[in-house]
Short mmCIF file of C-alpha atoms and ligand atoms in Angstrom, two decimals:
data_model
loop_
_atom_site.label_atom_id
_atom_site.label_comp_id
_atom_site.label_asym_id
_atom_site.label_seq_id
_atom_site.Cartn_x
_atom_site.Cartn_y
_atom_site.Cartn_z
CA UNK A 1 144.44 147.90 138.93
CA UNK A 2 146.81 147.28 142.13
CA UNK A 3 148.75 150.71 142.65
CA UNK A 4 151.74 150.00 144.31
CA UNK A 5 155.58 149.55 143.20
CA UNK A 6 156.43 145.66 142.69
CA UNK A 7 158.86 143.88 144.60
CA UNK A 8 162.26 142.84 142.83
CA UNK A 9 163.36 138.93 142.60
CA UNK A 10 166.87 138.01 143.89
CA UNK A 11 166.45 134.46 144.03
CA UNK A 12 168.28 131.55 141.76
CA UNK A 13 166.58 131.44 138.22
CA UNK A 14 166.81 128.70 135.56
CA UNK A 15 166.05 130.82 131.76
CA UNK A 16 164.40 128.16 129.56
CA UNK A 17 165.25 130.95 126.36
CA UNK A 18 168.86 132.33 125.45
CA UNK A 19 170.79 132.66 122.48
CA UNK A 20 174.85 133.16 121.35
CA UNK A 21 175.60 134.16 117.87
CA UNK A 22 175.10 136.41 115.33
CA UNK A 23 171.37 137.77 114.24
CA UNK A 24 172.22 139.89 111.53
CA UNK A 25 169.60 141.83 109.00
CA UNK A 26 166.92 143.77 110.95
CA UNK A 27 168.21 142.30 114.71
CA UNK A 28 172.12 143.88 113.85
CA UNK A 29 172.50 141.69 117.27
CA UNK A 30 175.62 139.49 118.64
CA UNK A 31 176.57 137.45 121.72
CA UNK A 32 178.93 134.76 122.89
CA UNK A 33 179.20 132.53 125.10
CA UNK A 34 181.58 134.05 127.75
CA UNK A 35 179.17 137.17 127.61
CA UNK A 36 176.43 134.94 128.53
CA UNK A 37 177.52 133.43 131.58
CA UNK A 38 178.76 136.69 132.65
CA UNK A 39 175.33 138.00 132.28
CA UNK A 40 174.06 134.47 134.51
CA UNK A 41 175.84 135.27 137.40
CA UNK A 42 174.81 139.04 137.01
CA UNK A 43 171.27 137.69 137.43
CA UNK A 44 171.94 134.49 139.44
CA UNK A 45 170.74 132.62 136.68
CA UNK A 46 172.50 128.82 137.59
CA UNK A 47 171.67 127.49 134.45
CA UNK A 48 170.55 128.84 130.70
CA UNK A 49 168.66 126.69 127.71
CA UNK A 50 170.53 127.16 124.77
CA UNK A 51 169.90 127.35 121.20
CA UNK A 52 171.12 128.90 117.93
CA UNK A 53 170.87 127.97 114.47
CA UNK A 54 174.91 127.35 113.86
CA UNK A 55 174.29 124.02 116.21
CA UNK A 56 178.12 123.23 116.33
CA UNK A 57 178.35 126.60 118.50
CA UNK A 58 175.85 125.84 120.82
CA UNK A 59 178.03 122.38 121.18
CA UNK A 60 181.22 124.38 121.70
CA UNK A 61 179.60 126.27 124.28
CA UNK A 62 178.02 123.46 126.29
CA UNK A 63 181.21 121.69 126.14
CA UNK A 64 182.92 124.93 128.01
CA UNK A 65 180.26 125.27 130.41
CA UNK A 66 178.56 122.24 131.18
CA UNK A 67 177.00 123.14 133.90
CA UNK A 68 175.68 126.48 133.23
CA UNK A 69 174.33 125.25 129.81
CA UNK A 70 171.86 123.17 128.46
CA UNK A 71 172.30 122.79 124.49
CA UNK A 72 168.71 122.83 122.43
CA UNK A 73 169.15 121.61 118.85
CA UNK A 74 167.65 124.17 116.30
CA UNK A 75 167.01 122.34 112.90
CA UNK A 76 165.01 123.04 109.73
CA UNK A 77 162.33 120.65 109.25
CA UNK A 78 162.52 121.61 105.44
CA UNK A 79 165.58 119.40 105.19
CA UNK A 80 164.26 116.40 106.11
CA UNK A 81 166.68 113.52 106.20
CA UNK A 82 169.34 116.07 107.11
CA UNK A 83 166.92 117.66 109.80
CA UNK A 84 166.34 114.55 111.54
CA UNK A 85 169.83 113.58 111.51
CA UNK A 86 171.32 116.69 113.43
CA UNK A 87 168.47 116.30 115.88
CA UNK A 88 169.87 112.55 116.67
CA UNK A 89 173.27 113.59 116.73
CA UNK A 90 172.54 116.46 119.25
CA UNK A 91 170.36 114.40 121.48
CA UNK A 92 172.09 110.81 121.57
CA UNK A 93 175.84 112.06 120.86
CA UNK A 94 176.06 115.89 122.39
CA UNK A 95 173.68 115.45 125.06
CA UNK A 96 171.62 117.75 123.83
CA UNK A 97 168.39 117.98 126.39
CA UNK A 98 165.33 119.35 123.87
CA UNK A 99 164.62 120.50 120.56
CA UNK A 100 163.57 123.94 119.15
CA UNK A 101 161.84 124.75 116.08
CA UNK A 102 161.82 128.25 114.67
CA UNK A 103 158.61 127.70 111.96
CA UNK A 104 158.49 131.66 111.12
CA UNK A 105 162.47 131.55 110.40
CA UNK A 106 162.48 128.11 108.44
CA UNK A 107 158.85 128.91 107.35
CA UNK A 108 157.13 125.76 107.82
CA UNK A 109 153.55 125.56 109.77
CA UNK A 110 153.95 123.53 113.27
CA UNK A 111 151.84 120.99 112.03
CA UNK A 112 153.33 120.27 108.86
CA UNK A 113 154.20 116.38 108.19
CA UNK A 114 157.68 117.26 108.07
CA UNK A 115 157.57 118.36 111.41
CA UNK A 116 156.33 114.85 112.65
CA UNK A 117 159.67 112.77 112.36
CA UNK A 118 161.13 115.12 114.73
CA UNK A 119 158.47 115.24 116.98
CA UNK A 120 158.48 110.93 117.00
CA UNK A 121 162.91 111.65 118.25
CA UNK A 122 161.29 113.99 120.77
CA UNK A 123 158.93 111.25 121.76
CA UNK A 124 161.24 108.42 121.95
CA UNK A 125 163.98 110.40 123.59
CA UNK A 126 161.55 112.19 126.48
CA UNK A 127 162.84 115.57 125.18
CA UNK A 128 160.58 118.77 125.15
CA UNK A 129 159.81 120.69 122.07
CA UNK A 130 160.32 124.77 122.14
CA UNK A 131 158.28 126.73 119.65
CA UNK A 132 158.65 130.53 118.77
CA UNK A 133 155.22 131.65 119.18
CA UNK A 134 153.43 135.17 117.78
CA UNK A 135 154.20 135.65 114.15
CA UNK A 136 152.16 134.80 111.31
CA UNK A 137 151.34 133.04 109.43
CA UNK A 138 154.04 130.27 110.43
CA UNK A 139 154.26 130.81 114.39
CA UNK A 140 150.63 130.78 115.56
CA UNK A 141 149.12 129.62 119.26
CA UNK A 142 146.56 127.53 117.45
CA UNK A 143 148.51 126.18 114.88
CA UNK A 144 151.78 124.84 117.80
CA UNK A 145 148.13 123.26 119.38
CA UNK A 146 147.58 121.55 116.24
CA UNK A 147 150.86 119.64 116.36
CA UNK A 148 150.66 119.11 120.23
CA UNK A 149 147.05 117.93 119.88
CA UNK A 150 148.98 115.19 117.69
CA UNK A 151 151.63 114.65 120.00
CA UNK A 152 149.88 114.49 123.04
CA UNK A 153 152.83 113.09 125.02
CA UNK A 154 155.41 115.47 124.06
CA UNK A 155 156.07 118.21 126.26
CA UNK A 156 156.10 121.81 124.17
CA UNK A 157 157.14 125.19 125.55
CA UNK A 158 155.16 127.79 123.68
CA UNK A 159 158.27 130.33 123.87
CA UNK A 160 157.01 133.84 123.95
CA UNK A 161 153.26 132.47 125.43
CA UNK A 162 152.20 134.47 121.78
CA UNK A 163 154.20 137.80 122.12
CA UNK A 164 153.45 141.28 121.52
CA UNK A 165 149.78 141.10 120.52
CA UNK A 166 147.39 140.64 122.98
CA UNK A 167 144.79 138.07 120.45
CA UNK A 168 148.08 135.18 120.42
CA UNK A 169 148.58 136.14 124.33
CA UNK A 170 145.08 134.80 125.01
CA UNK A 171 145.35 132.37 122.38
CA UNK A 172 148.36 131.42 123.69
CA UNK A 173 146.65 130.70 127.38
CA UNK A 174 143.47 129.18 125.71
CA UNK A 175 145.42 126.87 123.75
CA UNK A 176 147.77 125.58 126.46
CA UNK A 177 144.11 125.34 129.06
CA UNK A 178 142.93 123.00 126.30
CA UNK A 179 145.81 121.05 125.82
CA UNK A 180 148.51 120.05 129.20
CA UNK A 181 151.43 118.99 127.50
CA UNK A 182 151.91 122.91 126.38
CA UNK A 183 153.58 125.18 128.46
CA UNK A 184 154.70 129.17 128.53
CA UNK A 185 157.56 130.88 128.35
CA UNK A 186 157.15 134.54 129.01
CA UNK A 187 159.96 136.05 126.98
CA UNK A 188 159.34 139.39 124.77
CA UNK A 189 155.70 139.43 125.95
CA UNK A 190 154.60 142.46 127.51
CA UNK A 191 151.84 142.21 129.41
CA UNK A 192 152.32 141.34 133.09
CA UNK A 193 148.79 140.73 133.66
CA UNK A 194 148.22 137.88 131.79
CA UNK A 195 151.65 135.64 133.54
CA UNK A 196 149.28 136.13 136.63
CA UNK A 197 146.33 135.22 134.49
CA UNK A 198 147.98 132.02 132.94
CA UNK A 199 148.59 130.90 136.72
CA UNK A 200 145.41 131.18 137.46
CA UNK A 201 144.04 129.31 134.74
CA UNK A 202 146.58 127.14 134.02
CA UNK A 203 147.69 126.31 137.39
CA UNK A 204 151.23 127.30 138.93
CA UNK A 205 153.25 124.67 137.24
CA UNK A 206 152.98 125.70 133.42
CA UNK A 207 154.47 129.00 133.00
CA UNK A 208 158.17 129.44 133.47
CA UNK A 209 161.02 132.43 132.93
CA UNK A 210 162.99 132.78 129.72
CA UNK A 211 164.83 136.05 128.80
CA UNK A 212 165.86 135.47 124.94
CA UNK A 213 168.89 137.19 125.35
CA UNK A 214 170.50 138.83 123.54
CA UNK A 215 167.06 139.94 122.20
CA UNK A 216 165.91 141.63 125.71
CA UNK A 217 167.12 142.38 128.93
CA UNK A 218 167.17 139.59 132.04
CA UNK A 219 166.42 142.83 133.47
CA UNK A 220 163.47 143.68 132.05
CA UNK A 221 162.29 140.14 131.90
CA UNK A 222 162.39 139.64 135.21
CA UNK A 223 160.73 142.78 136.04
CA UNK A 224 157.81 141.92 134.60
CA UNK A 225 157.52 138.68 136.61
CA UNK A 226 157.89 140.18 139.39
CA UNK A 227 154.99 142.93 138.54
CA UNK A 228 152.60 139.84 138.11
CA UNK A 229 151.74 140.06 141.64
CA UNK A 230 152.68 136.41 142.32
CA UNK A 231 153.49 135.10 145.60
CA UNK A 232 156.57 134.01 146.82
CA UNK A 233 155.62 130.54 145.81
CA UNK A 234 154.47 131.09 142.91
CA UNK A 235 157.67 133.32 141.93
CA UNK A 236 159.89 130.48 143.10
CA UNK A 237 158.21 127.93 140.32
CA UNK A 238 158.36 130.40 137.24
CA UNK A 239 161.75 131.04 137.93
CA UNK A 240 163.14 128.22 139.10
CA UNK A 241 161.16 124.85 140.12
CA UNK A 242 159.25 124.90 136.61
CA UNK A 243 162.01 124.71 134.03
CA UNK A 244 163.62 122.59 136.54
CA UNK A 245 160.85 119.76 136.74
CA UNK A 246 159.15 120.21 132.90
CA UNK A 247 162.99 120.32 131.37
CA UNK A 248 164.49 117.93 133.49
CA UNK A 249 167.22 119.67 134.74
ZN1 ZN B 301 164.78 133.45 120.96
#
């Protein structure tokens, strides 16, 4: 173990992982959109990918702030038809720039076939994928490398590189060393160690910063980046360069 008290990052950030809206039952959380940029420049984030189930706020948002925001479309792959027509929509009439898929919430396994039609509009519109990662049984490491193993092309961000238990953190790393068209977002996950470890195995181009706010603090978040021990290059490309280049921003 390094002792020693970790430097703090000032530099401009990109977050690949925020959220307006309201996340009632056990979360009892709320944000908007105003709150959110205020938050940005609080952090000098310059830009923030959005998502939220109620799509047609995550439109109204983008629309306000264009430049700050990038819109994500959030469907549920359980209503097929329906599904893949919002996704479309989003990505060929709001300029939406990726899909996410929330397979704990809409309880549906990555790899299910109703998944597939979605991933084939990711495919033919060059858009990445974001997974929630670290729940079971819907939101496993192994099962997102499943579908990615299928879509070898398509470029998925395992959000939350497997969470709070240290089995989906490795199996998060393991699964994304196996498979390069996965990458991690380090949201909610709690062990510093291992965003140094995933550079090291994965290279310095696969892991990149997300907060999930309103869920946790930029402030935390950001913290433990910067407790990874990184160097100042490799600090620069998770916040920054990474969700730049892999999102095409
Ligand atoms: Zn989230």
């Amino acid at each position: 173990m390094k002792v020693s008290i970790p430097p703090t990052y000032e530099g401009p950030k990109i977050d690949a992982h925020s959220h307006i809206g309201r996340f009632g039952s056990w979360a009892g959380l709320e944000s908007t959109a105003d709150e959110l940029i205020e938050q940005m420049r609080l952090y000098n984030v310059s830009k923030s990918v959005l998502f939220y189930f109620q799509n047609d706020e995550v439109k109204r948002a983008v629309e306000k702030y264009p430049r700050e925001l990038v819109g994500y479309v959030w469907p549920n792959p359980n209503e097929g038809e329906k599904a893949l027509d919002l996704v479309k929509r989003a990505l060929n009439e709001w300029k939406f720039k990726g899909i996410k898929l929330h397979p704990l919430i809409h309880a549906f396994l990555p790899n299910d076939e109703i998944v597939h039609p979605i991933m084939e509009e990711a495919r033919r519109a060059k858009v990445p994928v974001a997974i929630h990662s670290g729940h079971p049984p819907f939101s496993l490491p192994w099962s997102i490398g499943e579908l990615a193993e299928n879509f070898r092309d398509v470029t998925i961000i395992m959000l939350h590189m497997g969470h709070g238990h240290g089995v989906y953190i490795q199996a998060a790393i393991n699964t994304a060393r196996r498979l390069d068209n996965i990458y991690l977002e380090t949201s909610g996950m709690p062990m510093h160690t291992k965003i140094k470890e995933a550079i090291r195995l994965l290279g310095d181009n696969r892991v990149m910063y997300g907060s999930d706010t309103p869920f946790h603090e930029p402030a935390v978040e950001i913290q433990r980046i910067c407790s990874a021990d990184l160097n100042s290059s490799e600090l620069e490309r998770v916040f920054y360069s990474n969700a730049k280049e892999v999102l095409r921003l």
